[in-house]
Amino acid sequence: MRFSIMIVLSLISLSVAGQQKLNSVLVDKISAMFEEDQKWRTEYNKINFDEKSDFNENTINKKLAETDSINLQLAKEIINKYGFPGYSLVGSEGSNKFWSIIQHCDDDLAFQKKVLLLMDNEVKRKNASASNNAMLRDRVLVSEGKKQIYGTQVRYNAALKKSQPFPIENPDQVDSRRKSVGLSTLAEYLKLFNR
């Protein structure tokens, strides 16, 4: 009886030790960064689609640049203190929001590359999104002037009046690579941009 109680208590303590509590302060910080990031991108999209905005284009561009600059510095602080914030630290929503902020740190390619390496490790541990990781990898490759792997980075072709992916490595195999990280087919993905 005493032995079985000890086993049960050991199992309970191992279970509790395996459950990490999310860092709520960091979750809130990332959420605030993400809200500001999305606010100005939403306003930017309104202007581009001839919708009404409470802000003029110059104000939106200025605020967007300011927000990206501030978020870059805050993201660096987070990376230096915690590494890439995965699910165990900030939950899936917090981790995805942080990744989105990193996607917009295009002014510091070296930093994006550093984050990509850290995120690679978290994906291997199933502690971050493989599809988000694929998008960041493509973004870094395109910024370096290289062919992307998953076809996630697109640009608008004014002559054809539709969005097309930047050049892709071995394009005939892109859908199998996309599937391996949980992405839809390239054709389905491009429909989102060409509605």
Coordinates of N, CA, C and O in Angstrom, one line a residue:
M1 N 0.8 -1.2 0.0 CA 0.0 0.0 0.0 C 0.9 1.3 0.0 O 0.7 2.2 -0.8
R2 N 1.9 1.3 0.9 CA 2.7 2.4 1.0 C 3.5 2.6 -0.3 O 3.7 3.7 -0.7
F3 N 4.0 1.5 -0.9 CA 4.7 1.5 -2.1 C 3.9 2.1 -3.3 O 4.4 2.9 -4.0
S4 N 2.6 1.7 -3.4 CA 1.8 2.2 -4.4 C 1.4 3.7 -4.2 O 1.3 4.4 -5.2
I5 N 1.3 4.1 -3.0 CA 1.1 5.6 -2.7 C 2.3 6.4 -3.2 O 2.2 7.4 -3.8
M6 N 3.5 5.8 -2.9 CA 4.7 6.5 -3.4 C 4.8 6.6 -4.9 O 5.2 7.6 -5.4
I7 N 4.4 5.6 -5.6 CA 4.4 5.6 -7.1 C 3.4 6.6 -7.6 O 3.7 7.4 -8.5
V8 N 2.2 6.7 -7.0 CA 1.2 7.6 -7.4 C 1.7 9.1 -7.2 O 1.6 9.9 -8.0
L9 N 2.3 9.3 -6.0 CA 2.8 10.6 -5.7 C 3.9 11.0 -6.6 O 4.0 12.2 -7.1
S10 N 4.8 10.1 -7.0 CA 5.9 10.3 -7.9 C 5.3 10.7 -9.3 O 5.8 11.6 -10.0
L11 N 4.3 9.9 -9.7 CA 3.7 10.2 -11.0 C 3.0 11.6 -11.1 O 3.1 12.3 -12.1
I12 N 2.4 11.9 -10.0 CA 1.7 13.3 -9.9 C 2.8 14.4 -10.0 O 2.6 15.3 -10.7
S13 N 3.9 14.2 -9.2 CA 4.9 15.3 -9.2 C 5.6 15.4 -10.6 O 5.9 16.4 -11.0
L14 N 5.8 14.2 -11.3 CA 6.3 14.3 -12.6 C 5.4 15.0 -13.6 O 5.8 15.7 -14.4
S15 N 4.1 14.7 -13.4 CA 3.1 15.3 -14.3 C 3.1 16.8 -14.1 O 3.0 17.6 -15.1
V16 N 3.1 17.3 -12.9 CA 3.1 18.7 -12.6 C 4.3 19.4 -13.1 O 4.3 20.4 -13.6
A17 N 5.5 18.7 -12.9 CA 6.7 19.2 -13.3 C 6.8 19.4 -14.9 O 7.4 20.3 -15.4
G18 N 6.1 18.5 -15.6 CA 6.0 18.5 -17.0 C 5.1 19.6 -17.6 O 5.2 20.0 -18.7
Q19 N 4.2 20.2 -16.7 CA 3.3 21.2 -17.2 C 3.9 22.6 -16.8 O 4.0 22.9 -15.6
Q20 N 4.3 23.3 -17.8 CA 4.9 24.6 -17.5 C 3.8 25.7 -17.6 O 2.9 25.6 -18.4
K21 N 3.8 26.6 -16.7 CA 2.9 27.7 -16.7 C 3.3 28.7 -17.7 O 4.5 29.0 -17.8
L22 N 2.4 29.2 -18.5 CA 2.8 30.2 -19.5 C 3.3 31.5 -18.8 O 2.8 31.9 -17.7
N23 N 4.2 32.2 -19.5 CA 4.7 33.5 -18.9 C 3.7 34.6 -19.4 O 3.7 35.1 -20.5
S24 N 2.7 34.9 -18.4 CA 1.6 35.8 -18.8 C 2.1 37.2 -19.1 O 1.5 37.9 -19.9
V25 N 3.2 37.7 -18.4 CA 3.7 39.0 -18.7 C 4.3 39.1 -20.1 O 4.0 40.0 -20.9
L26 N 5.0 38.0 -20.5 CA 5.5 38.0 -21.9 C 4.3 37.8 -22.9 O 4.4 38.5 -24.0
V27 N 3.3 37.0 -22.6 CA 2.2 36.9 -23.5 C 1.5 38.2 -23.7 O 1.2 38.6 -24.8
D28 N 1.4 39.0 -22.6 CA 0.7 40.3 -22.8 C 1.6 41.3 -23.6 O 1.1 42.1 -24.4
K29 N 2.9 41.2 -23.4 CA 3.9 42.1 -24.1 C 3.8 41.8 -25.6 O 3.7 42.7 -26.4
I30 N 3.8 40.5 -26.0 CA 3.7 40.1 -27.4 C 2.4 40.5 -28.0 O 2.3 41.0 -29.1
S31 N 1.3 40.3 -27.2 CA 0.0 40.7 -27.7 C -0.1 42.2 -28.0 O -0.7 42.6 -29.0
A32 N 0.5 43.0 -27.1 CA 0.5 44.5 -27.3 C 1.3 44.9 -28.6 O 0.9 45.7 -29.4
M33 N 2.4 44.2 -28.7 CA 3.3 44.5 -29.9 C 2.5 44.1 -31.2 O 2.5 44.8 -32.2
F34 N 1.8 42.9 -31.1 CA 1.1 42.4 -32.3 C -0.1 43.4 -32.6 O -0.3 43.6 -33.8
E35 N -0.8 43.8 -31.6 CA -1.9 44.7 -31.8 C -1.5 46.0 -32.6 O -2.2 46.4 -33.5
E36 N -0.4 46.6 -32.1 CA 0.1 47.8 -32.8 C 0.5 47.5 -34.2 O 0.3 48.3 -35.1
D37 N 1.2 46.4 -34.4 CA 1.7 45.9 -35.7 C 0.5 45.8 -36.7 O 0.5 46.3 -37.8
Q38 N -0.6 45.1 -36.2 CA -1.7 44.9 -37.1 C -2.6 46.1 -37.3 O -3.2 46.3 -38.4
K39 N -2.6 47.0 -36.3 CA -3.4 48.3 -36.4 C -3.0 49.0 -37.7 O -3.8 49.5 -38.5
W40 N -1.7 49.2 -37.8 CA -1.2 50.1 -38.9 C -1.2 49.3 -40.2 O -1.3 49.9 -41.3
R41 N -1.0 48.0 -40.2 CA -1.1 47.3 -41.4 C -2.6 47.2 -41.9 O -2.8 47.3 -43.1
T42 N -3.5 47.2 -41.0 CA -4.9 47.3 -41.4 C -5.2 48.6 -42.0 O -5.9 48.7 -43.1
E43 N -4.7 49.7 -41.5 CA -4.9 51.0 -42.0 C -4.3 51.1 -43.4 O -4.8 51.7 -44.3
Y44 N -3.1 50.6 -43.5 CA -2.4 50.6 -44.8 C -3.2 49.9 -45.9 O -3.3 50.3 -47.0
N45 N -3.8 48.7 -45.5 CA -4.6 48.0 -46.5 C -5.9 48.8 -46.9 O -6.3 48.7 -48.0
K46 N -6.4 49.5 -45.9 CA -7.6 50.3 -46.2 C -7.3 51.3 -47.3 O -8.0 51.5 -48.3
I47 N -6.2 52.0 -47.2 CA -5.7 53.0 -48.2 C -5.5 52.3 -49.5 O -5.9 52.8 -50.6
N48 N -4.8 51.2 -49.5 CA -4.5 50.5 -50.8 C -5.8 49.9 -51.5 O -5.8 49.8 -52.7
F49 N -6.8 49.6 -50.7 CA -8.1 49.1 -51.3 C -9.2 50.2 -51.4 O -10.3 49.9 -51.5
D50 N -8.7 51.5 -51.4 CA -9.6 52.6 -51.5 C -10.8 52.6 -50.5 O -11.9 52.9 -50.8
E51 N -10.5 52.1 -49.2 CA -11.5 52.1 -48.2 C -11.2 53.3 -47.3 O -10.1 53.9 -47.3
K52 N -12.2 53.7 -46.5 CA -12.0 54.9 -45.6 C -11.1 54.6 -44.4 O -11.3 53.6 -43.8
S53 N -10.2 55.5 -44.2 CA -9.3 55.4 -43.0 C -9.4 56.7 -42.3 O -9.6 57.7 -42.9
D54 N -9.2 56.6 -41.0 CA -9.2 57.8 -40.1 C -7.8 58.5 -40.2 O -7.6 59.6 -39.7
F55 N -6.9 57.9 -41.0 CA -5.5 58.5 -41.1 C -5.2 58.7 -42.6 O -5.6 57.9 -43.4
N56 N -4.3 59.7 -42.8 CA -3.8 59.8 -44.2 C -2.7 58.9 -44.4 O -2.1 58.3 -43.5
E57 N -2.3 58.8 -45.7 CA -1.2 57.8 -46.1 C 0.1 58.1 -45.4 O 0.8 57.2 -45.0
N58 N 0.5 59.4 -45.3 CA 1.7 59.8 -44.7 C 1.8 59.4 -43.2 O 2.8 58.8 -42.8
T59 N 0.7 59.6 -42.5 CA 0.6 59.2 -41.1 C 0.7 57.7 -41.0 O 1.5 57.2 -40.1
I60 N 0.0 57.0 -41.8 CA 0.0 55.5 -41.7 C 1.5 55.0 -42.0 O 2.0 54.2 -41.2
N61 N 2.1 55.5 -43.0 CA 3.5 55.1 -43.3 C 4.4 55.4 -42.2 O 5.3 54.6 -41.9
K62 N 4.3 56.6 -41.6 CA 5.2 57.0 -40.5 C 4.9 56.1 -39.3 O 5.9 55.6 -38.7
K63 N 3.7 55.8 -39.0 CA 3.4 55.0 -37.8 C 3.8 53.6 -38.0 O 4.2 52.9 -37.1
L64 N 3.6 53.1 -39.2 CA 4.0 51.7 -39.5 C 5.5 51.6 -39.4 O 6.0 50.6 -38.7
A65 N 6.3 52.5 -39.9 CA 7.8 52.5 -39.7 C 8.2 52.6 -38.2 O 9.1 51.8 -37.8
E66 N 7.5 53.5 -37.5 CA 7.8 53.6 -36.1 C 7.5 52.3 -35.3 O 8.3 51.8 -34.5
T67 N 6.4 51.7 -35.6 CA 5.9 50.5 -34.9 C 6.9 49.4 -35.2 O 7.3 48.6 -34.3
D68 N 7.3 49.2 -36.5 CA 8.2 48.2 -36.9 C 9.6 48.3 -36.2 O 10.2 47.4 -35.8
S69 N 10.0 49.6 -36.1 CA 11.3 49.9 -35.4 C 11.2 49.5 -33.9 O 12.1 48.9 -33.4
I70 N 10.2 49.9 -33.3 CA 10.0 49.6 -31.8 C 9.9 48.1 -31.6 O 10.5 47.6 -30.7
N71 N 9.0 47.5 -32.5 CA 8.9 46.0 -32.3 C 10.1 45.3 -32.6 O 10.4 44.2 -31.9
L72 N 11.0 45.7 -33.5 CA 12.2 45.1 -33.7 C 13.1 45.1 -32.5 O 13.7 44.1 -32.1
Q73 N 13.2 46.3 -31.8 CA 14.0 46.4 -30.6 C 13.4 45.5 -29.5 O 14.2 44.8 -28.7
L74 N 12.1 45.5 -29.3 CA 11.5 44.7 -28.3 C 11.6 43.2 -28.6 O 11.9 42.4 -27.7
A75 N 11.5 42.8 -29.9 CA 11.7 41.4 -30.3 C 13.2 41.0 -30.0 O 13.4 39.8 -29.5
K76 N 14.1 41.8 -30.2 CA 15.5 41.5 -29.9 C 15.7 41.2 -28.4 O 16.4 40.3 -28.0
E77 N 15.1 42.1 -27.6 CA 15.1 41.9 -26.1 C 14.5 40.5 -25.7 O 15.1 39.8 -24.9
I78 N 13.4 40.2 -26.3 CA 12.7 38.9 -26.0 C 13.6 37.7 -26.5 O 13.8 36.8 -25.7
I79 N 14.2 37.8 -27.7 CA 15.0 36.7 -28.2 C 16.3 36.6 -27.3 O 16.7 35.4 -27.0
N80 N 16.9 37.7 -26.9 CA 18.1 37.6 -26.0 C 17.8 37.0 -24.7 O 18.6 36.3 -24.1
K81 N 16.6 37.2 -24.2 CA 16.2 36.7 -22.8 C 15.7 35.3 -22.9 O 16.0 34.5 -22.0
Y82 N 14.8 35.0 -23.9 CA 14.1 33.7 -23.8 C 14.4 32.8 -25.0 O 14.0 31.6 -25.0
G83 N 15.1 33.3 -26.0 CA 15.2 32.5 -27.3 C 13.9 32.7 -28.0 O 13.1 33.6 -27.7
F84 N 13.6 31.8 -29.0 CA 12.3 31.9 -29.6 C 11.2 31.5 -28.7 O 11.2 30.4 -28.2
P85 N 10.2 32.3 -28.4 CA 9.1 32.0 -27.5 C 8.1 31.0 -28.1 O 7.3 31.3 -29.0
G86 N 8.3 29.7 -27.7 CA 7.5 28.6 -28.2 C 6.2 28.5 -27.4 O 5.9 29.2 -26.5
Y87 N 5.5 27.4 -27.8 CA 4.2 27.1 -27.2 C 4.3 27.0 -25.7 O 3.4 27.4 -24.9
S88 N 5.3 26.3 -25.2 CA 5.4 26.1 -23.7 C 5.6 27.4 -22.9 O 5.3 27.4 -21.8
L89 N 6.1 28.4 -23.6 CA 6.4 29.7 -22.9 C 5.2 30.7 -23.0 O 4.8 31.3 -22.1
V90 N 4.6 30.8 -24.2 CA 3.6 31.8 -24.5 C 2.3 31.2 -25.1 O 1.5 32.0 -25.5
G91 N 2.2 29.9 -25.3 CA 1.1 29.3 -25.9 C 1.2 29.4 -27.4 O 2.0 30.2 -27.9
S92 N 0.3 28.7 -28.1 CA 0.4 28.8 -29.6 C 0.0 30.1 -30.1 O 0.7 30.6 -31.1
E93 N -0.9 30.8 -29.6 CA -1.3 32.1 -30.1 C -0.2 33.1 -29.9 O 0.1 33.9 -30.8
G94 N 0.4 33.1 -28.7 CA 1.5 34.0 -28.4 C 2.7 33.8 -29.3 O 3.3 34.7 -29.8
S95 N 3.0 32.5 -29.5 CA 4.1 32.1 -30.4 C 3.9 32.6 -31.8 O 4.8 33.1 -32.5
N96 N 2.6 32.4 -32.3 CA 2.3 32.8 -33.7 C 2.3 34.3 -33.8 O 2.7 34.8 -34.9
K97 N 1.9 35.0 -32.8 CA 1.9 36.5 -32.9 C 3.4 36.9 -32.9 O 3.7 37.9 -33.7
F98 N 4.2 36.3 -32.2 CA 5.6 36.7 -32.2 C 6.3 36.5 -33.5 O 7.0 37.3 -34.1
W99 N 6.0 35.3 -34.1 CA 6.5 35.0 -35.5 C 6.0 36.1 -36.5 O 6.8 36.5 -37.3
S100 N 4.8 36.5 -36.4 CA 4.2 37.5 -37.3 C 5.0 38.8 -37.2 O 5.3 39.5 -38.2
I101 N 5.4 39.2 -36.0 CA 6.2 40.4 -35.7 C 7.6 40.2 -36.4 O 8.1 41.1 -37.0
I102 N 8.1 39.0 -36.2 CA 9.5 38.8 -36.9 C 9.4 38.9 -38.4 O 10.3 39.3 -39.0
Q103 N 8.3 38.4 -39.0 CA 8.1 38.5 -40.4 C 8.2 40.0 -40.9 O 8.6 40.2 -42.0
H104 N 7.9 40.9 -40.0 CA 7.9 42.3 -40.4 C 9.2 43.0 -39.9 O 9.3 44.3 -40.0
C105 N 10.2 42.3 -39.5 CA 11.5 42.8 -39.2 C 12.5 42.8 -40.4 O 13.7 42.5 -40.2
D106 N 12.0 43.1 -41.5 CA 12.7 43.0 -42.8 C 13.9 44.0 -42.8 O 14.9 43.8 -43.6
D107 N 13.9 45.0 -42.0 CA 15.1 45.9 -42.0 C 16.3 45.3 -41.3 O 17.4 46.0 -41.3
D108 N 16.2 44.1 -40.7 CA 17.3 43.5 -40.0 C 17.3 42.0 -40.4 O 16.9 41.2 -39.6
L109 N 17.9 41.8 -41.6 CA 17.9 40.4 -42.1 C 18.7 39.5 -41.2 O 18.4 38.3 -41.0
A110 N 19.8 40.0 -40.7 CA 20.7 39.2 -39.8 C 19.9 38.7 -38.5 O 20.0 37.6 -38.1
F111 N 19.0 39.6 -38.0 CA 18.2 39.2 -36.9 C 17.2 38.2 -37.3 O 16.9 37.2 -36.6
Q112 N 16.5 38.3 -38.5 CA 15.6 37.3 -38.9 C 16.2 36.0 -39.1 O 15.6 35.0 -38.7
K113 N 17.5 36.0 -39.6 CA 18.2 34.7 -39.7 C 18.5 34.1 -38.4 O 18.4 32.8 -38.2
K114 N 18.8 34.9 -37.4 CA 19.1 34.4 -36.1 C 17.8 33.8 -35.5 O 17.9 32.7 -34.9
V115 N 16.7 34.4 -35.6 CA 15.4 33.9 -35.1 C 15.1 32.6 -35.9 O 14.6 31.7 -35.2
L116 N 15.3 32.6 -37.2 CA 15.0 31.4 -37.9 C 15.7 30.2 -37.3 O 15.1 29.1 -37.2
L117 N 17.0 30.3 -37.0 CA 17.8 29.2 -36.4 C 17.2 28.8 -35.1 O 17.1 27.6 -34.8
L118 N 16.8 29.8 -34.3 CA 16.2 29.4 -33.0 C 14.9 28.8 -33.1 O 14.5 27.8 -32.4
M119 N 14.1 29.3 -34.1 CA 12.8 28.7 -34.4 C 12.9 27.3 -34.9 O 12.1 26.4 -34.6
D120 N 13.9 27.0 -35.7 CA 14.2 25.6 -36.2 C 14.2 24.6 -35.1 O 13.6 23.6 -35.2
N121 N 14.9 25.0 -34.0 CA 15.1 24.1 -32.9 C 13.7 23.9 -32.2 O 13.4 22.8 -31.7
E122 N 12.9 25.0 -32.1 CA 11.6 24.8 -31.4 C 10.7 24.0 -32.3 O 9.9 23.2 -31.7
V123 N 10.8 24.1 -33.6 CA 9.9 23.3 -34.5 C 10.3 21.8 -34.3 O 9.4 20.9 -34.2
K124 N 11.6 21.5 -34.2 CA 12.0 20.1 -34.0 C 11.5 19.5 -32.7 O 11.2 18.4 -32.6
R125 N 11.3 20.4 -31.7 CA 10.8 20.0 -30.4 C 9.2 20.0 -30.4 O 8.6 19.8 -29.4
K126 N 8.6 20.3 -31.6 CA 7.2 20.5 -31.7 C 6.7 21.6 -30.8 O 5.6 21.5 -30.2
N127 N 7.5 22.6 -30.6 CA 7.2 23.7 -29.7 C 6.9 25.0 -30.5 O 6.9 26.1 -29.9
A128 N 6.8 24.9 -31.8 CA 6.5 26.1 -32.7 C 6.0 25.6 -34.0 O 6.1 24.4 -34.3
S129 N 5.4 26.5 -34.7 CA 4.7 26.1 -36.0 C 5.6 25.9 -37.1 O 6.4 26.7 -37.5
A130 N 5.5 24.7 -37.7 CA 6.3 24.3 -38.9 C 6.0 25.2 -40.1 O 6.8 25.6 -40.9
S131 N 4.7 25.5 -40.3 CA 4.3 26.3 -41.4 C 4.8 27.7 -41.3 O 5.2 28.3 -42.2
N132 N 4.7 28.3 -40.1 CA 5.3 29.6 -39.8 C 6.8 29.6 -40.1 O 7.3 30.6 -40.7
N133 N 7.4 28.6 -39.7 CA 8.9 28.4 -39.9 C 9.2 28.4 -41.4 O 10.2 29.1 -41.8
A134 N 8.4 27.7 -42.1 CA 8.6 27.7 -43.6 C 8.4 29.1 -44.2 O 9.2 29.4 -45.1
M135 N 7.4 29.8 -43.7 CA 7.2 31.2 -44.3 C 8.4 32.1 -44.0 O 8.8 32.9 -44.8
L136 N 8.9 32.0 -42.7 CA 10.1 32.8 -42.4 C 11.3 32.4 -43.2 O 12.0 33.3 -43.6
R137 N 11.5 31.1 -43.4 CA 12.6 30.6 -44.2 C 12.5 31.2 -45.6 O 13.5 31.7 -46.1
D138 N 11.3 31.2 -46.2 CA 11.1 31.7 -47.6 C 11.4 33.2 -47.6 O 12.0 33.8 -48.5
R139 N 10.9 33.9 -46.5 CA 11.1 35.4 -46.5 C 12.6 35.7 -46.4 O 13.1 36.6 -47.1
V140 N 13.4 35.0 -45.6 CA 14.8 35.2 -45.5 C 15.5 34.9 -46.9 O 16.3 35.7 -47.3
L141 N 15.1 33.8 -47.5 CA 15.7 33.4 -48.8 C 15.5 34.5 -49.8 O 16.4 34.9 -50.6
V142 N 14.2 35.0 -49.9 CA 13.9 36.0 -50.9 C 14.6 37.3 -50.6 O 15.2 37.9 -51.5
S143 N 14.8 37.7 -49.3 CA 15.5 38.9 -49.0 C 17.0 38.7 -49.4 O 17.7 39.7 -49.6
E144 N 17.5 37.5 -49.4 CA 18.9 37.3 -49.8 C 19.1 37.1 -51.3 O 20.2 36.9 -51.8
G145 N 17.9 37.3 -52.0 CA 18.0 37.1 -53.5 C 18.1 35.7 -54.0 O 18.4 35.5 -55.1
K146 N 17.7 34.8 -53.1 CA 17.7 33.3 -53.4 C 16.3 32.8 -53.8 O 15.3 33.5 -53.5
K147 N 16.3 31.6 -54.3 CA 15.0 31.0 -54.6 C 14.4 30.5 -53.3 O 15.1 30.0 -52.4
Q148 N 13.1 30.7 -53.1 CA 12.4 30.2 -51.9 C 12.1 28.7 -52.1 O 12.1 28.1 -53.2
I149 N 11.7 28.1 -51.0 CA 11.5 26.6 -50.9 C 10.0 26.3 -51.0 O 9.6 25.4 -51.7
Y150 N 9.2 27.1 -50.3 CA 7.7 26.8 -50.1 C 6.8 27.6 -50.9 O 5.6 27.4 -50.9
G151 N 7.3 28.7 -51.6 CA 6.4 29.5 -52.4 C 5.5 30.4 -51.6 O 4.4 30.8 -52.1
T152 N 5.9 30.8 -50.4 CA 5.0 31.6 -49.5 C 5.1 33.1 -49.8 O 4.2 33.8 -49.4
Q153 N 6.2 33.5 -50.4 CA 6.4 34.9 -50.7 C 6.0 35.3 -52.1 O 6.5 34.7 -53.0
V154 N 5.0 36.2 -52.2 CA 4.4 36.6 -53.4 C 4.6 38.1 -53.7 O 4.8 38.8 -52.8
R155 N 4.4 38.4 -55.0 CA 4.4 39.8 -55.4 C 3.3 40.0 -56.4 O 3.0 39.1 -57.2
Y156 N 2.8 41.2 -56.5 CA 1.8 41.5 -57.5 C 2.4 41.8 -58.9 O 3.3 42.7 -59.0
N157 N 1.9 41.1 -59.9 CA 2.4 41.4 -61.3 C 1.4 42.2 -61.9 O 0.3 41.8 -62.3
A158 N 1.7 43.5 -62.1 CA 0.7 44.5 -62.7 C 0.3 44.1 -64.1 O -0.8 44.3 -64.5
A159 N 1.2 43.6 -64.9 CA 1.0 43.3 -66.3 C -0.1 42.2 -66.4 O -1.0 42.2 -67.2
L160 N 0.1 41.2 -65.5 CA -0.9 40.0 -65.5 C -2.1 40.3 -64.5 O -3.0 39.5 -64.5
K161 N -2.0 41.3 -63.7 CA -3.0 41.7 -62.8 C -3.3 40.6 -61.8 O -4.5 40.2 -61.5
K162 N -2.3 40.0 -61.3 CA -2.4 38.9 -60.3 C -1.1 38.7 -59.5 O 0.0 39.2 -60.0
S163 N -1.2 38.1 -58.3 CA 0.0 37.9 -57.5 C 0.6 36.6 -58.0 O -0.1 35.6 -58.3
Q164 N 1.9 36.6 -57.9 CA 2.7 35.4 -58.3 C 3.8 35.2 -57.3 O 4.3 36.2 -56.7
P165 N 4.2 34.0 -57.0 CA 5.3 33.7 -56.1 C 6.7 34.2 -56.7 O 6.9 34.2 -57.9
F166 N 7.5 34.6 -55.8 CA 8.9 34.9 -56.1 C 9.5 33.5 -56.6 O 8.9 32.5 -56.3
P167 N 10.6 33.5 -57.3 CA 11.1 32.2 -57.9 C 11.3 31.1 -56.8 O 11.6 31.4 -55.6
I168 N 10.9 29.9 -57.2 CA 10.9 28.8 -56.3 C 11.9 27.7 -56.7 O 12.0 27.4 -57.9
E169 N 12.6 27.2 -55.7 CA 13.6 26.1 -56.0 C 12.8 24.8 -56.3 O 11.8 24.5 -55.6
N170 N 13.1 24.1 -57.4 CA 12.4 22.9 -57.8 C 10.9 23.1 -57.7 O 10.2 22.4 -56.9
P171 N 10.3 23.9 -58.5 CA 8.9 24.2 -58.4 C 7.9 23.0 -58.6 O 6.8 23.0 -58.0
D172 N 8.4 22.0 -59.3 CA 7.5 20.8 -59.5 C 7.3 20.0 -58.2 O 6.4 19.2 -58.1
Q173 N 8.1 20.3 -57.2 CA 8.0 19.6 -55.9 C 7.5 20.5 -54.8 O 7.4 20.0 -53.6
V174 N 7.1 21.7 -55.1 CA 6.7 22.6 -54.1 C 5.5 22.2 -53.3 O 5.5 22.3 -52.0
D175 N 4.5 21.5 -53.9 CA 3.3 21.1 -53.1 C 3.6 20.0 -52.1 O 3.1 20.0 -51.0
S176 N 4.5 19.1 -52.4 CA 4.9 18.1 -51.5 C 5.7 18.7 -50.3 O 5.5 18.3 -49.1
R177 N 6.5 19.7 -50.6 CA 7.2 20.4 -49.5 C 6.2 21.2 -48.6 O 6.3 21.2 -47.4
R178 N 5.3 21.8 -49.3 CA 4.2 22.6 -48.6 C 3.4 21.7 -47.7 O 3.2 22.0 -46.5
K179 N 3.0 20.5 -48.2 CA 2.2 19.6 -47.4 C 3.0 19.1 -46.2 O 2.4 18.9 -45.1
S180 N 4.3 18.9 -46.3 CA 5.1 18.4 -45.2 C 5.2 19.3 -44.0 O 5.5 18.9 -42.9
V181 N 4.9 20.6 -44.2 CA 4.9 21.6 -43.1 C 3.5 22.1 -42.8 O 3.3 23.0 -42.1
G182 N 2.5 21.4 -43.4 CA 1.1 21.8 -43.1 C 0.5 23.0 -43.9 O -0.5 23.6 -43.5
L183 N 1.1 23.3 -45.0 CA 0.6 24.3 -45.9 C -0.3 23.8 -47.0 O -0.1 22.6 -47.4
S184 N -1.3 24.6 -47.4 CA -2.1 24.2 -48.6 C -1.3 24.1 -49.8 O -0.2 24.6 -49.9
T185 N -1.9 23.7 -50.9 CA -1.2 23.7 -52.2 C -0.9 25.1 -52.6 O -1.6 26.1 -52.2
L186 N 0.0 25.3 -53.5 CA 0.4 26.6 -53.9 C -0.8 27.3 -54.7 O -1.0 28.5 -54.5
A187 N -1.5 26.5 -55.5 CA -2.6 27.1 -56.2 C -3.7 27.6 -55.2 O -4.2 28.7 -55.4
E188 N -4.0 26.9 -54.2 CA -5.0 27.3 -53.2 C -4.5 28.6 -52.4 O -5.2 29.5 -52.2
Y189 N -3.2 28.6 -52.1 CA -2.6 29.7 -51.4 C -2.7 31.0 -52.3 O -3.0 32.1 -51.8
L190 N -2.4 30.9 -53.6 CA -2.4 32.0 -54.5 C -3.8 32.6 -54.6 O -4.0 33.8 -54.9
K191 N -4.8 31.7 -54.5 CA -6.2 32.2 -54.6 C -6.5 33.3 -53.5 O -7.3 34.2 -53.7
L192 N -5.8 33.2 -52.4 CA -6.0 34.2 -51.3 C -5.6 35.5 -51.7 O -6.2 36.5 -51.3
F193 N -4.6 35.6 -52.6 CA -4.1 36.9 -53.1 C -4.8 37.4 -54.3 O -4.7 38.6 -54.7
N194 N -5.4 36.5 -55.0 CA -6.0 36.9 -56.3 C -7.5 36.8 -56.3 O -8.1 36.4 -57.3
R195 N -8.1 37.2 -55.2 CA -9.6 37.3 -55.2 C -10.1 38.5 -55.9 O -9.5 39.5 -55.9

